[in-house]
Coordinates of C-alpha atoms in Angstrom, one line a residue:
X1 CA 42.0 159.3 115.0
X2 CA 42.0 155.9 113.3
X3 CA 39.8 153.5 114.3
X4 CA 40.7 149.5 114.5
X5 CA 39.4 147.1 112.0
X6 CA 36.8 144.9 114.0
X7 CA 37.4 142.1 112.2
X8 CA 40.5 140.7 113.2
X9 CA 40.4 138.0 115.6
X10 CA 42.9 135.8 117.0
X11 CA 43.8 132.1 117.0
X12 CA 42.9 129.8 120.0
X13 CA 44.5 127.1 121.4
X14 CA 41.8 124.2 122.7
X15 CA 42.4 121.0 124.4
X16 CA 46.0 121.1 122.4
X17 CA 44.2 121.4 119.4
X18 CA 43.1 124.7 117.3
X19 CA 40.2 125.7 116.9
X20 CA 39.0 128.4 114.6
X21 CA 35.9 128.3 113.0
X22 CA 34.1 129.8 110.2
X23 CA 31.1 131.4 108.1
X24 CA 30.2 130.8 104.7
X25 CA 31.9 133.3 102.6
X26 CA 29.4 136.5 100.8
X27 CA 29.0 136.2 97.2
X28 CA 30.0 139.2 95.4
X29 CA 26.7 141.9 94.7
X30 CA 25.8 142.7 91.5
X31 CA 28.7 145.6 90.1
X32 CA 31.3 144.5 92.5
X33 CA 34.8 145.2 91.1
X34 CA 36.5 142.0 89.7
X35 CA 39.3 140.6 91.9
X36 CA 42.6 141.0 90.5
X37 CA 44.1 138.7 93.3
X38 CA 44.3 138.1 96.6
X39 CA 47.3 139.5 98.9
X40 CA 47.8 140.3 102.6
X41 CA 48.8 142.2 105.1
X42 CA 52.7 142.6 105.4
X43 CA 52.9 144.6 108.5
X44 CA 51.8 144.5 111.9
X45 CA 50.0 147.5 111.1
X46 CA 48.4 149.1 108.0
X47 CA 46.1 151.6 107.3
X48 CA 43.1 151.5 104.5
X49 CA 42.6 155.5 103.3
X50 CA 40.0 156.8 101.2
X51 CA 42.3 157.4 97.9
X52 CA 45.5 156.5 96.4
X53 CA 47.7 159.2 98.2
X54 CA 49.0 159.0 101.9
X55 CA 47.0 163.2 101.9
X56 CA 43.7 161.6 101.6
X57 CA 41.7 160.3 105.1
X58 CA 42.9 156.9 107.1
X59 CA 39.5 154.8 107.0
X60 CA 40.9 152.2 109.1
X61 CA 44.2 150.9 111.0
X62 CA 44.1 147.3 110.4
X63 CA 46.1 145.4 112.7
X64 CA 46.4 141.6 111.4
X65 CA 49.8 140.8 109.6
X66 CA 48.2 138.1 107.3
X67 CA 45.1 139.6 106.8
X68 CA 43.5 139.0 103.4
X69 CA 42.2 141.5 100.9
X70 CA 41.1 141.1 97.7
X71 CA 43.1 143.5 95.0
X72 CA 40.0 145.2 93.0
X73 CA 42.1 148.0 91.1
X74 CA 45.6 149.3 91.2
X75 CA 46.9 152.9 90.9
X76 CA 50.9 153.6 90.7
X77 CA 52.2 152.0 94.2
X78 CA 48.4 152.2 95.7
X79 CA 45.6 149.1 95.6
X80 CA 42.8 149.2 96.3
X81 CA 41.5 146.4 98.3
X82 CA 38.9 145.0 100.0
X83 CA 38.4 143.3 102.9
X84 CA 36.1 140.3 103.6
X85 CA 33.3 142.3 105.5
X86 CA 33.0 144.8 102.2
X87 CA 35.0 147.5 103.1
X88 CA 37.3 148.8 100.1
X89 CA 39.6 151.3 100.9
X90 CA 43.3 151.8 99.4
X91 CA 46.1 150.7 100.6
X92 CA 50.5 151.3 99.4
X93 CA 51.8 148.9 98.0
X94 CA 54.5 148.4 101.1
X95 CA 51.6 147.5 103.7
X96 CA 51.1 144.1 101.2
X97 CA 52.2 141.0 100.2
X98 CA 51.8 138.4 97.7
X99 CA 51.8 135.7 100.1
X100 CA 48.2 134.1 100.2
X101 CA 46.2 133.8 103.6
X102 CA 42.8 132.9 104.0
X103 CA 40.2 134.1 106.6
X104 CA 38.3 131.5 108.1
X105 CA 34.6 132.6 108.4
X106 CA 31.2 131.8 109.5
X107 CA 29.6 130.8 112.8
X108 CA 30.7 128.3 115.3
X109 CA 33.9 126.0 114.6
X110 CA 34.8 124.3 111.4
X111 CA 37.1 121.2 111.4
X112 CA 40.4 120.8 109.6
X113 CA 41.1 117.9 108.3
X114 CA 44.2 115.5 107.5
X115 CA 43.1 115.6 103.1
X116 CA 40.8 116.8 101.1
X117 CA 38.7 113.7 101.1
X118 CA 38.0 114.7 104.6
X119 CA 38.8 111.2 106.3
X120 CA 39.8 112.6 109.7
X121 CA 39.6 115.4 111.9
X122 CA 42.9 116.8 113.2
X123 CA 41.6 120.1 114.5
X124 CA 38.9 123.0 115.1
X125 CA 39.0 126.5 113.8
X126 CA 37.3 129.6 115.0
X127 CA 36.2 132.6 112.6
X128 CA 38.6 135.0 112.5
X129 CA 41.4 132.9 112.4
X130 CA 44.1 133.4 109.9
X131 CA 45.9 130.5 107.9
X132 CA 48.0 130.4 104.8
X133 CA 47.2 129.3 101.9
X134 CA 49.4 126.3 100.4
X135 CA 46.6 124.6 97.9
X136 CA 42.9 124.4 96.8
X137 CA 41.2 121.3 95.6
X138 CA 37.3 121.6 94.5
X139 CA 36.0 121.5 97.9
X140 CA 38.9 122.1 100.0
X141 CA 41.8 123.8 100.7
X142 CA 45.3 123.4 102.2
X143 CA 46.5 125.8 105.4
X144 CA 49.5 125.9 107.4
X145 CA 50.4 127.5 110.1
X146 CA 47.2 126.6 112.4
X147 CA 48.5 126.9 115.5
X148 CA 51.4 124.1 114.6
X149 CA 48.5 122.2 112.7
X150 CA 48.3 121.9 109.0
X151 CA 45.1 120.5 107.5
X152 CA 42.1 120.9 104.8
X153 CA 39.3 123.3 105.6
X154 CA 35.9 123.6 103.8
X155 CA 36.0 126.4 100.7
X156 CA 32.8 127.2 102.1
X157 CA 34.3 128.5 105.3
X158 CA 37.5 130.5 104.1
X159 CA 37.5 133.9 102.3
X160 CA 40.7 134.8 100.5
X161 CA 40.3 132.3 97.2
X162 CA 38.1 132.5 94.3
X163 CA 35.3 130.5 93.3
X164 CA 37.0 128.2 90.7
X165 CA 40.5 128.6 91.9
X166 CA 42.3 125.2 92.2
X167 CA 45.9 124.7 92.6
X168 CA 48.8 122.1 93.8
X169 CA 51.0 124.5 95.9
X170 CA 51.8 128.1 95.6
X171 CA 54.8 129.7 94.5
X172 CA 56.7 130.6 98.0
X173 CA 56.7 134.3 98.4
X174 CA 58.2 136.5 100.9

């Protein structure tokens, strides 16, 4: 029996706006794996097993297409990943893609807004909500696909980017 990842949440819809919101994002513990790179979910379901074989025990049935994990090692078609809440397991490399989705965190709603300078607030999003990744500045980053809003949210309330990672746009991926 697999059991279902309890972090997946859904997007909301509020007063015609989204809202998703957030928590600040974990730092890594001391003898944490480096992150190769961030990737997500490609189907609408995938399961996370203890080892790099489909034999070995299914730790968890995500069910998030776009869910982010963080690649931490890599062994023939098998990653191993882990997901924002800690929980490394390995996944084939079928279940993932390279497109780049973040995981909005925290407590409460965080605003997105129309540019990095933050000059205007164009919508709300809850934790849990899922958004793609188009571009990070210092602070702030670029999502899409926000419930038909696009907009800047806080670094400090995504997970699915690292630290220092800045970038124009990304590279479309399929």
């Amino acid at each position: 029996m697999t059991r279902i990842a309890a972090t997946l949440l859904t997007l909301a819809l509020v007063s015609g706006a989204l809202v998703s919101g957030s928590t600040l994002a974990q730092p890594a513990k001391p003898g944490t794996p480096k992150v190769l790179r961030y990737v997500s979910q490609r189907t609408e379901k995938a399961n996370m097993r203890e080892g790099p074989t489909y034999a070995h025990r299914v730790l968890w049935e995500y069910r998030h297409k776009g869910y982010p994990f963080a690649v931490i090692a890599q062994f023939d078609t098998w990653r191993r990943v882990r997901a924002m809440d800690g929980t490394t397991g390995w996944m084939n490399h079928a279940m993932l893609s390279d497109r780049r989705t973040v995981l909005v965190t925290g407590k409460g709603r965080v605003p997105l807004y129309d540019t990095p300078e933050a000059r205007k607030v164009v919508a709300l999003a809850d934790p849990g909500a899922v958004a793609n990744l188009k571009a990070c500045a210092p602070k702030f980053c670029e999502v899409t696909g926000m419930g038909g809003v696009d907009g800047w949210l806080p670094r400090t309330r995504i997970w699915g980017v690292g630290e220092h990672e800045v970038f124009d746009k990304l590279p479309r991926r399929h």
